[in-house]
Each structure stands twice: as structure tokens, then as C-alpha cells.
Amino acid sequence: SFSLLPLILLLCLSAQAVDRSNFKTCDQSAFCKHQRELKPGQSPYRALLDTLELSDSRLTLQLINDNNKVRLLLELYRLQGNMTRVKINELKPLKPRYEVPDVLISDPITEALSVVAQDENSLVLSLGGKDQRLIVSAQPFRLDIVEGPQVLMSLNSRGLLAFEHLRARKDTISHKISSTVGSMWDSLKKEEDKPGMWEETFKSHTDSKPNGPSSISLDFSLPGVEHVYGIPEHADTLKLKNTDGSDPYRLYNLDVFQYELHNPMALYGAVPVLISHSTDRTMGIFWLNAAETWVDISSNTTVFGKILDFVQVSNEVPQTDVRWISESGLIDVFIMLGPKPADVFTQYASLTGTQSFPPLSALAYHQCRWNYNDQEDVKTVDQGFDEHDIPYDFIWLDIEHADGKRYFTWDPSNFPQPKEMLQGLMDKRRKLVAIVDPHIRVDSGYKIHNEIRSKNFYVKNKDGGDYEGWCWPGNSGYPDFTNPEMRAWWASQFAYDQYEGSMENQYIWNDMNEPSVFNGPEVTMHKDALHGVWEHRDVHNLYGLYVQKATADGLILRSGGVQRPFVLTRAFFAGSQRYGAVWTGDNAAEWGHLKISIPMCLSLGLVGISFCGADVGGFFKHPSAELLVRWYQVGAYQPFFRAHAHIDTPRREPWLFGPENTALIREAIRQRYALLPYWYQLFYNTHRTGQPVMRPLWVEYPDDVATFSIEDEYLIGKDLLVHPVTDEGATGVTAYLPGKGEVMCFSTLNGFLSLPIFQRGGSIICRKDRVRRSSSCMENDPYTLYVAPSSQGSAEGELYIDDFHTFSFEVAKQFVHRHLSFSANTLSSRNLAPDSQFSTASWIEKIVIFGGSQPSSVTLKNADGTESALEFEFGSTLAVLTLRKPGVNAAADWTVVLR
């Protein structure tokens, strides 16, 4: 059901790895090692059913660990939208345990739970429609979610629930222990004999662990499931691998210099969301915990025995087991029951929000390197794009633009007149991004540092002084972004009268926000640093989200709430999609890094972060001309499209590799600009619904098992299929086309293959084929509609238009949203938003219909009933019908009839 876009037939193609010793393995992380030593078996936890309390919104009951008699509190919630929430905390902790704030967009709406059956060892709760039940087994404690006779998911079925309760250190406890707690004391002594429980050393760094061991673990079993995805960020395959015999996947935001491919090491961001998919069902697990987390995945075949009379599974079925281990906090998990992929995306979006809707220019091409030297360099590069007729929207400035790496400033020698530079770009309707990192130079002559120190907004060390570490400026302080007052102050610094030299066409990049601490353990902050009353270990993976949130809030605030922000972040967490874009960090100019960018961005899209890209050309090293051209072709079809390079690499602006390669790069970038209306409509859709922009094939073809492991091709929306060329010297690729349809031939030239792009039969895609120097210059340009009818001769699509940069689409319903449909040789445009008010100068200048026959006449019917004949031409070789100059406004109702 996909056909090769004829237009694309014209497009033809002529560092040293990470030091892994800087980063912990599971064996070097005491809590991971201890938890992993616990093997599957009968759980020591027992549910005390006589403690059950049931209200309209939740069920609670106590669990007891029969080994040490510590009690936990289990909370169960049935949530609106086919979700279940499970929370487990200590019943009476010595002090509160950390609960992650600010990630959920609101308290999830609950629905009534009801008990449908109960005996001495089990409790059966109704989860609503389709015979969904939640079964609580008392001894050993276990939860099963079933639908009719089918087990969908089991919790603690392998007995790996482990909850390290807070306790006083044994050498501080009186040894006059009564006989009534003797057995508990024996158990504690055994636990505390393990190394790393109260203090842990890695390389030269010691973690004081003042609160002692506090880790948690829980296992989930997924019968019938062989394919699981998500838990980014890792430079690994789309389908998650079995971790038996290797390290688990690690979620711990880290600044990893030149990361390796195909391993489960932690990278810059962490989203603790796992998606399972089979032909029967798609589900999700959202483990809401911001501490260091490890995820074990094992696959096997198991025999499910009898749970209750109505759940009897005797056949062997494939099964995937997932075990989550976190260093601190509590167990707070959302189980998203689908059943379809789109349902899981909707469910997750209802919890953490949708992708922010970027200004149109942010979806265009970005030109960056570390660093453009000075204002004259910026001007020269800007002129180079015009001289070579290559469009771009943003030029970027890295850390060298600031005065001594003091962010919110400009280097007085190299950027003495930033407003003059910004105005020059604005005159061409272009923009600039400047970096603002969250490490602040400790310098009494630096206003930002002085204000943060005077307001007591820095993160503290374990002794209560300001935490300091080394980063780009040298000795640096780290603002406590977990503090809402600190975030509000940070946001205020983007005001034009505070950030001197900034203008409305300047946007922001937050890098190094894991946070990166060059002389810290694992190149990050010490875990016993303090954010108010909480240790850094509790909040680590949230830090980057808070930095991006405060920055985005600042850009909105400086515009009086009018303009949509654009902020790129390196570190991220669940919910980061609400604040802007991410990229895959410090990759390298190697074919493997080009290839891995696809599953990395697909994984992010599955967990809500659609605005993803990779440094085009590779950050480290120097790409060959072939690799660079291929990377531009790939980057043009990923959501965030930015070229970037390390300071030590040779310059690589698009025109520096000879005229033939310049032409190929130009064409790739121009294709991006022509497709901007489609990208923009997709981002509007993901902002409204949470459906990913860049999707694995199985999302749209959930029953096609052949798609479940494909990661070298993908969908943009549901209507474009892209198979990038990611192998050196490739002169052909084998593309898998899901659905039913004819495979078109590829054209080749000079031994190289153009990038294969397919349009789905049954779709209509809007483009702007008059490409100008920036997207802003194209805002009022006309549209061309590309109609690819299905085998039944029908097609549909959407057109979305607004002012491309403000919140008016949301606050004042100022937008155009139209449904385009083709059926029975009639093409029509219908209003999808009759209550919205917006006018556009854009019109429809051309309609291209693939795969039809030659009509005898074509008639345009306007909304007022007037009719006119349209000029047309028919290319019989490719069966392409072109209708010229319908001349109708893009916001109008109209119909075209082929006879």
C-alpha cells in the first residue's frame, strides 16, 4: 500500500570510544549488585487481606516481609482510560521517601474499584470492561491483571519484589535489644554485612549514603510477549535485548563522551517507560522513579498454571520478564493496558502530557558547530547559504560565544554587537540559538553567580556548603532547579532587559544538564549532594527536565506569554516532551552512528518525545563526503534536523565538499522544506493526541510480525515510509513494504541510489514546492497536494495552518484545519474546525494524482457554487495526473471532479 514518490526518483546520490571505566557496571553499583543477587523464587512478602480498605478512588492493604517483619503499604488505583496504578511504600518509614513531583500533568482521574470475589488467600477486583480483573494473591504476594481467561501481566510472580526499608545504622542502635525483636535484628545484621550498604566508593569518589540502603525492585511478567521497546536512552536496537548474562539497561543521566554502540550503558536521558507489543495487544509500564534505575529483561517460554478457576492457561507460551531496580524512592508504577498502540500513546500522554508544538521554523534546518568564531563568521556562513541557494532557519552558537563561558553574556571581542548580528539574521527572516548551560562560573564579578549565591539557590554539598564542581568555565556552581523559586528566577533572566543583547529571534540550547561535573563520580554530581531536604540520588534523572522547563518558561515569559519557545536539551526524563526537543548527544562521524540514530529516535517517539534528531555528519571525527551526504538525506527525514560538529573537526558547511555533493545536500535540505506542511501537521497532531511523529512500522501494522524488529526503515506519520541508506558504498537497499500494494522500481545514477521515500496508497500529502531561503519566507506560499489513491481509488489527508509561531492556535482558536478526501474521482476539502477563526493568504496551486487514468475534463466547484474548468496534463509512463492552478484559497471549501 506504499508507492515510491516519483519526485524522489529525481534525487540521486553520487574519536576514540568512551572510557567505560569512568562509568559503573551493575557489579560496581552496590544496590544493583545486591538486588541482582536475589534470584527468582517464592516471595517473602505476604498480603494481609484483613487490612484491606476500599474507597471510591483506591484500595489499600498492608504487605509484610516474613523475613524481617517490616510492613509495606500497597495502594491500587483504577485509572480512567484503561490504566492501573500500583504504589508500594513503607507503612511507617523512618523519614519520608521521595515521590517524584512535576512529571504527571495532574492527579490521574480514578474510577471505582469493586471487589467481585474474595477468599482467605485472594482478592478479585473489577477493572471495568471486557472482563478485566485485578487478582491479589496473598501468600506469596502477587498481582495478576487478566482479561477473561487471559493473563495480561503479572507483578511479583517471580518473587523479586524487594524493598530496602530505611533503618538506623546498626552501630548507632543500642545493643540492649529485647528478645521480641531478636529475629529481626539477626536479619538486619545479615543485610548490613553486605559491602556498600552505608558507604560506597567508586574510583576516587566516596558516596556517604547517610540514609543507608533504600533500593527497591519489582518484577513484571508478560505472557505471550516476545517484543519490548522503550526505556531510552541507549545506543542500541529498537527491540530491547535479553539482559541475562550481561548488564541490565541502565537509566541514569550521564555525560558519556563518544558513546559506544549496542550496549545498555546509560546515556544523557532516561525515560522509564517500557512498551510491549504482540499481535494480541500493546501495553506499557511507566516506572515513576527519578533515581538511578536498572532494567533487566529476560525472555523464555513458560507454563502458566491455574491462578483462579476462570484463569487456566496450560499451553506453553513465550514470555518476557522485566525487572525494575531503583536506588531510592518508592514503587509507583502505571500499567497502561492498551490494547492498541495508539491507545498506549494516548494513555501515557494523559499522564505526562504531549509533545510541545514547536514554531514552524524549529522544524526546518539548523546549522551548528562548536563554535562559530565571531560575528563575522556568522555573517559569512549565513551568506554562504544564500550564495549556494540552500535554505536554513537557525544558526547556532556553542559555549565560546559567551564571555569566559559565563552564560547569558557575549564575548566582548568576538560578539561585541549581538543585536546587530541578530538583526541581520532577522532581516533575512532567520534565527539564532545560543547555548545556556546549568553550570555557573564561580566568579564574584559575574552577576548570575552573585544572584544565585545571594538567593541561596545553589545545590548544597553534604556538609551544607554550596556544591561546586568543574565544568567548561572551570570551578562552577550548580543551581538547584528542583526549587520552584530558583526556576522562576532563572526564567526571569531571559527577559530582554536581563539577558543583554538577546532578541526575539534568539532561542536557547541547554547542554551538560545531566548534570555534567567533570571531576564528579561518573562525570556527574555526587549522590549525597543536597537539594533542600532531598539527596541528589533521589532527583538525579529529573535535573535536566527542570533545566529545560525553566528555560522554556523563560522564553514564554519574555514574550508576555505570546510566543511558542524552542529549547533543545541533552538530558531528559518522562514529561520532557512538554518543553521542547532532544538530540542523541555526542555521536561520531561513523556509519554505525548514522544507522543507530534511527532506533534511538524511534525509541524516544514511543515514550512521548517526538522532537528528536541526531547531529548530522557526526559530532566527533570527520565524515567522508559520502557519509555526510547520506546523513543529510537521513536527517532531512527525522523530526529535528541539525548539523553539528566538534571544535577540532574541519569545517563542514554544506558547500565545502565539491559542487556535486553540494547539489545533493541542497536537494536533501530542499526536500525537507517542501515537506514542512506535512511535518507541521504531524506535530500539531502529536501535540493534540500524543501519537508519535516518527514511528516504527509495527505501530501502523500491529498484526504484521515481520515489522516487529525492523529498525532500518520507519514511518513519518502514517503516510510516508522512509528507508534510509546507511551503508557505505550502497547502491541498493531492500525495503519491506507493509500492507498490500505494488512495489515500485528505484532509479539509480552514477552507481548511487536516491533515498527511498514511499507514500502510502490512500493518502494525501500537502507540500510547498516553492522553496525559499527560510521557512518564514514560505509562510504564505501556495500548496501542492499529492494524492496517492488506494487500490479502491480513495485517499484522505489533512492540511493544518496557523500563524506558525504563537499560542493563538490554542488560546484564540486561530487556525485552519481541513480534511482532504478523494473518492469516486472527486477531490474535496472540508473544514475540521468550524469554530476556529483564521485566514491565510496561501492557496492551492497544483494537485498531483498518482496511478489514475486520463480524464476527459476536470471541473472545480467553489463553495459559492461557481464552476470552472481546470487545465491538466497526464503522464502516461508513470500514470501521473497534474492539475494546474486551481487557485482556491487553502482555507476554503472546494471540490474537484474528474470525468
Coordinates of N, CA, C and O in Angstrom, one line a residue, residues 164-277:
E164 N 14.1 -2.2 50.3 CA 15.0 -2.0 51.4 C 14.5 -0.8 52.3 O 14.4 0.3 51.9
H165 N 14.0 -1.2 53.5 CA 13.4 -0.2 54.4 C 14.5 0.7 55.0 O 15.6 0.3 55.2
L166 N 14.1 2.0 55.2 CA 15.0 2.9 55.9 C 15.2 2.4 57.4 O 14.2 1.9 58.0
R167 N 16.4 2.4 57.9 CA 16.7 2.0 59.2 C 17.9 2.7 59.8 O 18.7 3.3 59.0
A168 N 18.0 2.7 61.1 CA 19.1 3.4 61.8 C 20.3 2.4 61.5 O 20.2 1.2 61.5
R169 N 21.5 3.0 61.4 CA 22.7 2.3 61.2 C 23.0 1.4 62.5 O 22.8 1.9 63.6
K170 N 23.4 0.2 62.3 CA 23.5 -0.8 63.4 C 24.4 -0.3 64.5 O 24.2 -0.6 65.7
D171 N 25.5 0.4 64.1 CA 26.4 0.9 65.2 C 25.9 2.1 66.0 O 26.6 2.6 66.9
T172 N 24.7 2.6 65.6 CA 24.1 3.6 66.4 C 22.9 3.1 67.2 O 22.3 3.9 67.9
I173 N 22.6 1.8 67.1 CA 21.5 1.3 67.8 C 22.0 0.7 69.1 O 23.0 0.0 69.2
S174 N 21.2 0.9 70.1 CA 21.6 0.2 71.4 C 21.6 -1.3 71.3 O 20.8 -1.9 70.6
H175 N 22.6 -1.9 71.9 CA 22.7 -3.3 71.8 C 21.8 -4.0 72.8 O 21.8 -5.3 72.9
K176 N 21.1 -3.3 73.6 CA 20.1 -3.9 74.6 C 18.8 -4.1 73.8 O 17.8 -3.4 74.0
I177 N 18.9 -5.1 73.0 CA 17.7 -5.4 72.2 C 16.9 -6.5 72.9 O 17.4 -7.6 73.3
S178 N 15.6 -6.3 73.0 CA 14.7 -7.2 73.7 C 14.6 -8.5 72.8 O 14.8 -8.5 71.6
S179 N 14.2 -9.6 73.4 CA 14.1 -10.8 72.7 C 13.0 -10.8 71.7 O 13.0 -11.5 70.7
T180 N 12.0 -9.8 71.8 CA 10.9 -9.7 70.9 C 11.4 -9.3 69.5 O 10.7 -9.6 68.5
V181 N 12.5 -8.6 69.4 CA 13.0 -8.2 68.1 C 14.3 -8.9 67.7 O 15.0 -8.5 66.8
G182 N 14.6 -10.0 68.4 CA 15.8 -10.7 68.1 C 15.9 -11.2 66.7 O 17.0 -11.0 66.1
S183 N 14.9 -11.8 66.2 CA 15.0 -12.4 64.9 C 15.1 -11.3 63.8 O 15.8 -11.4 62.8
M184 N 14.4 -10.2 64.0 CA 14.5 -9.0 63.1 C 16.0 -8.5 63.1 O 16.5 -8.2 62.1
W185 N 16.6 -8.4 64.3 CA 17.9 -7.9 64.4 C 18.9 -8.8 63.7 O 19.8 -8.4 63.0
D186 N 18.7 -10.1 63.8 CA 19.6 -11.1 63.1 C 19.5 -10.8 61.6 O 20.5 -10.9 60.9
S187 N 18.2 -10.6 61.1 CA 18.0 -10.4 59.7 C 18.8 -9.1 59.3 O 19.4 -9.1 58.2
L188 N 18.6 -8.0 60.1 CA 19.3 -6.8 59.8 C 20.8 -6.9 59.7 O 21.5 -6.4 58.9
K189 N 21.4 -7.7 60.7 CA 22.8 -7.9 60.7 C 23.3 -8.6 59.4 O 24.3 -8.2 58.9
K190 N 22.5 -9.5 59.0 CA 22.9 -10.2 57.7 C 22.9 -9.2 56.6 O 23.8 -9.2 55.7
E191 N 21.8 -8.4 56.5 CA 21.7 -7.5 55.4 C 22.9 -6.5 55.4 O 23.5 -6.1 54.4
E192 N 23.3 -6.0 56.6 CA 24.3 -5.0 56.7 C 25.7 -5.5 56.6 O 26.6 -4.7 56.7
D193 N 25.9 -6.8 56.6 CA 27.2 -7.3 56.3 C 27.6 -7.1 54.9 O 28.8 -7.2 54.6
K194 N 26.7 -6.8 54.0 CA 27.0 -6.6 52.6 C 27.8 -5.3 52.4 O 27.4 -4.3 53.0
P195 N 28.8 -5.3 51.5 CA 29.5 -4.1 51.3 C 28.7 -3.1 50.5 O 27.8 -3.4 49.8
G196 N 29.0 -1.8 50.8 CA 28.3 -0.7 50.0 C 26.9 -0.3 50.5 O 26.3 0.5 49.9
M197 N 26.5 -0.9 51.7 CA 25.2 -0.6 52.2 C 25.1 0.9 52.7 O 24.2 1.6 52.6
W198 N 26.2 1.3 53.5 CA 26.2 2.5 54.2 C 27.2 3.5 53.6 O 27.2 4.7 54.0
E199 N 28.1 3.0 52.8 CA 29.1 3.9 52.2 C 29.6 3.1 50.9 O 29.7 1.9 51.0
E200 N 29.9 3.8 49.9 CA 30.3 3.2 48.6 C 31.4 4.0 48.0 O 31.2 5.3 47.9
T201 N 32.4 3.4 47.5 CA 33.5 4.1 46.8 C 33.6 3.6 45.3 O 33.5 2.4 45.1
F202 N 33.7 4.6 44.4 CA 33.9 4.3 43.0 C 35.1 5.2 42.5 O 35.0 6.4 42.6
K203 N 36.1 4.5 42.1 CA 37.4 5.2 41.8 C 37.8 6.1 43.0 O 37.9 5.5 44.1
S204 N 37.9 7.4 42.8 CA 38.4 8.2 44.0 C 37.2 8.8 44.7 O 37.4 9.6 45.7
H205 N 36.0 8.5 44.4 CA 34.8 9.1 45.0 C 34.1 8.3 46.0 O 33.8 7.1 45.7
T206 N 33.8 8.8 47.1 CA 33.0 8.1 48.1 C 31.6 8.7 48.3 O 31.5 9.9 48.4
D207 N 30.7 7.8 48.3 CA 29.3 8.2 48.5 C 28.9 7.9 49.9 O 29.0 6.7 50.3
S208 N 28.6 8.9 50.7 CA 28.5 8.7 52.2 C 27.2 8.0 52.6 O 27.1 7.4 53.6
K209 N 26.1 8.0 51.7 CA 24.9 7.2 52.0 C 24.4 7.5 53.4 O 24.2 6.5 54.2
P210 N 24.1 8.7 53.8 CA 23.7 9.0 55.2 C 22.4 8.3 55.6 O 22.1 8.1 56.7
N211 N 21.5 8.0 54.6 CA 20.3 7.3 54.9 C 20.3 5.8 54.7 O 19.3 5.1 54.8
G212 N 21.5 5.3 54.4 CA 21.6 3.9 54.3 C 21.0 3.3 53.0 O 20.6 4.0 52.1
P213 N 20.8 2.0 53.0 CA 20.2 1.3 51.8 C 18.8 1.6 51.7 O 18.0 1.7 52.7
S214 N 18.3 1.9 50.5 CA 16.9 2.3 50.3 C 16.4 1.8 48.9 O 15.4 2.3 48.4
S215 N 17.0 0.8 48.3 CA 16.7 0.4 47.0 C 15.4 -0.4 46.9 O 14.9 -1.0 47.9
I216 N 14.8 -0.4 45.7 CA 13.5 -1.1 45.5 C 13.6 -1.9 44.2 O 14.4 -1.6 43.3
S217 N 12.8 -3.0 44.2 CA 12.8 -3.8 43.0 C 11.4 -4.5 42.8 O 10.8 -4.7 43.8
L218 N 11.0 -4.6 41.6 CA 9.8 -5.4 41.3 C 9.8 -6.0 39.9 O 10.4 -5.4 39.0
D219 N 9.3 -7.2 39.8 CA 9.3 -7.9 38.5 C 7.9 -7.9 37.9 O 6.9 -7.9 38.6
F220 N 7.9 -7.9 36.6 CA 6.7 -7.9 35.8 C 6.8 -9.0 34.8 O 7.9 -9.1 34.1
S221 N 5.8 -9.9 34.6 CA 5.8 -10.9 33.6 C 4.8 -10.7 32.6 O 3.6 -10.3 32.9
L222 N 5.2 -10.8 31.3 CA 4.3 -10.5 30.2 C 4.1 -11.8 29.4 O 4.9 -12.0 28.4
P223 N 3.1 -12.6 29.7 CA 2.9 -13.8 28.9 C 2.5 -13.5 27.5 O 1.7 -12.5 27.3
G224 N 3.0 -14.3 26.5 CA 2.6 -14.1 25.1 C 3.4 -13.0 24.4 O 3.2 -12.7 23.3
V225 N 4.3 -12.4 25.1 CA 5.1 -11.2 24.6 C 6.5 -11.6 24.3 O 7.2 -12.2 25.2
E226 N 7.0 -11.3 23.1 CA 8.4 -11.5 22.7 C 9.1 -10.2 22.4 O 10.3 -10.2 22.3
H227 N 8.3 -9.1 22.2 CA 8.9 -7.9 21.8 C 8.6 -6.7 22.7 O 7.4 -6.4 23.0
V228 N 9.7 -6.1 23.3 CA 9.5 -5.0 24.2 C 10.4 -3.9 23.7 O 11.5 -4.1 23.1
Y229 N 10.0 -2.6 23.9 CA 10.7 -1.5 23.4 C 10.7 -0.4 24.5 O 10.1 -0.5 25.5
G230 N 11.5 0.7 24.2 CA 11.4 1.9 25.0 C 12.6 2.0 25.9 O 13.7 1.7 25.6
I231 N 12.4 2.4 27.2 CA 13.4 2.8 28.2 C 14.6 3.5 27.6 O 15.7 3.2 28.0
P232 N 14.4 4.5 26.8 CA 15.6 5.3 26.3 C 16.2 6.0 27.5 O 15.5 6.3 28.5
E233 N 17.5 6.4 27.4 CA 18.2 6.5 26.1 C 19.4 5.5 26.1 O 20.2 5.5 27.0
H234 N 19.4 4.7 25.0 CA 20.6 3.8 24.8 C 20.9 3.7 23.4 O 20.0 3.8 22.5
A235 N 22.2 3.6 23.1 CA 22.6 3.5 21.7 C 22.5 2.0 21.3 O 23.5 1.3 21.2
D236 N 21.3 1.5 21.1 CA 21.0 0.1 20.9 C 19.8 -0.1 20.0 O 19.2 0.8 19.5
T237 N 19.5 -1.4 19.8 CA 18.5 -1.8 18.9 C 17.1 -1.3 19.4 O 16.9 -1.0 20.6
L238 N 16.2 -1.2 18.4 CA 14.8 -0.7 18.8 C 14.2 -1.8 19.7 O 13.7 -1.4 20.8
K239 N 14.2 -3.0 19.3 CA 13.7 -4.1 20.2 C 14.7 -4.3 21.3 O 15.9 -4.5 21.0
L240 N 14.3 -4.3 22.5 CA 15.2 -4.4 23.7 C 15.7 -5.9 23.7 O 14.9 -6.8 23.4
K241 N 16.9 -6.0 24.2 CA 17.6 -7.3 24.2 C 17.4 -8.0 25.5 O 17.2 -7.4 26.6
N242 N 17.6 -9.3 25.5 CA 17.7 -10.1 26.7 C 18.9 -9.7 27.5 O 20.0 -9.7 26.9
T243 N 18.8 -9.4 28.8 CA 20.0 -9.0 29.5 C 20.5 -10.1 30.4 O 21.4 -9.9 31.2
D244 N 20.0 -11.3 30.3 CA 20.6 -12.4 31.0 C 22.0 -12.6 30.7 O 22.4 -12.6 29.5
G245 N 22.9 -12.6 31.6 CA 24.3 -12.8 31.4 C 25.1 -11.5 31.0 O 26.2 -11.5 30.7
S246 N 24.4 -10.4 31.0 CA 25.0 -9.1 30.7 C 24.5 -8.1 31.7 O 23.6 -8.4 32.5
D247 N 25.0 -6.8 31.6 CA 24.4 -5.8 32.5 C 23.0 -5.5 32.1 O 22.6 -5.6 30.9
P248 N 22.2 -5.1 33.1 CA 20.8 -4.6 32.7 C 20.9 -3.3 31.9 O 22.0 -2.6 31.9
Y249 N 19.8 -2.8 31.3 CA 19.8 -1.5 30.8 C 19.8 -0.5 32.0 O 19.1 -0.7 33.0
R250 N 20.6 0.5 31.8 CA 20.8 1.5 32.9 C 20.1 2.8 32.5 O 20.3 3.3 31.4
L251 N 19.3 3.4 33.5 CA 18.7 4.7 33.3 C 19.3 5.6 34.4 O 19.0 5.6 35.5
Y252 N 20.3 6.4 33.9 CA 21.0 7.3 34.8 C 21.7 8.4 34.0 O 22.6 8.1 33.3
N253 N 21.1 9.6 34.0 CA 21.6 10.6 33.0 C 23.0 10.9 33.2 O 23.5 11.4 34.3
L254 N 23.8 10.7 32.1 CA 25.3 10.9 32.2 C 25.8 11.5 31.0 O 25.3 11.3 29.9
D255 N 26.9 12.3 31.1 CA 27.7 12.9 30.0 C 28.7 11.8 29.6 O 29.8 11.7 30.1
V256 N 28.3 11.1 28.5 CA 29.1 10.0 28.0 C 29.9 10.5 26.8 O 29.3 10.6 25.7
F257 N 31.2 10.6 26.9 CA 32.0 11.1 25.8 C 32.2 10.0 24.8 O 32.7 9.0 25.1
Q258 N 31.7 10.3 23.5 CA 31.8 9.3 22.5 C 31.3 7.9 22.9 O 32.0 6.9 23.0
Y259 N 30.0 7.8 23.0 CA 29.4 6.6 23.5 C 29.5 5.5 22.5 O 29.6 5.7 21.3
E260 N 29.6 4.3 23.0 CA 29.7 3.0 22.2 C 28.3 2.7 21.7 O 27.3 3.0 22.3
L261 N 28.3 1.9 20.7 CA 27.0 1.4 20.1 C 26.7 0.0 20.7 O 27.6 -0.7 21.0
H262 N 25.5 -0.3 20.7 CA 25.0 -1.7 21.0 C 25.5 -2.1 22.4 O 26.0 -3.2 22.6
N263 N 25.2 -1.3 23.4 CA 25.3 -1.8 24.8 C 24.3 -1.1 25.6 O 23.8 0.0 25.2
P264 N 24.0 -1.6 26.8 CA 22.9 -1.0 27.7 C 23.4 0.1 28.6 O 22.7 0.5 29.5
M265 N 24.6 0.7 28.4 CA 25.1 1.8 29.2 C 24.1 2.9 29.2 O 23.4 3.2 28.2
A266 N 24.1 3.6 30.3 CA 23.3 4.8 30.4 C 23.9 5.9 29.5 O 25.1 6.0 29.3
L267 N 23.0 6.8 29.0 CA 23.4 7.9 28.2 C 22.8 9.2 28.9 O 22.5 9.2 30.1
Y268 N 22.5 10.2 28.1 CA 22.2 11.5 28.6 C 20.8 11.6 29.2 O 20.5 12.5 30.0
G269 N 19.8 10.8 28.8 CA 18.5 10.9 29.2 C 17.9 9.6 29.7 O 18.5 8.5 29.4
A270 N 16.8 9.7 30.4 CA 16.2 8.5 30.9 C 14.7 8.6 31.0 O 14.1 9.6 31.6
V271 N 14.0 7.8 30.2 CA 12.5 7.7 30.3 C 12.1 6.3 30.7 O 12.2 5.4 29.9
P272 N 11.7 6.1 32.0 CA 11.4 4.8 32.5 C 10.0 4.3 32.0 O 9.2 4.0 32.9
V273 N 9.9 4.1 30.7 CA 8.7 3.6 30.1 C 9.0 2.5 29.2 O 9.9 2.7 28.3
L274 N 8.4 1.4 29.4 CA 8.6 0.2 28.5 C 7.3 -0.2 27.8 O 6.2 -0.2 28.5
I275 N 7.4 -0.4 26.5 CA 6.2 -0.8 25.7 C 6.4 -2.2 25.3 O 7.4 -2.6 24.8
S276 N 5.3 -3.0 25.5 CA 5.3 -4.4 25.0 C 4.3 -4.5 23.8 O 3.3 -3.8 23.8
H277 N 4.6 -5.3 22.9 CA 3.8 -5.5 21.7 C 3.7 -6.9 21.2 O 4.8 -7.6 21.1

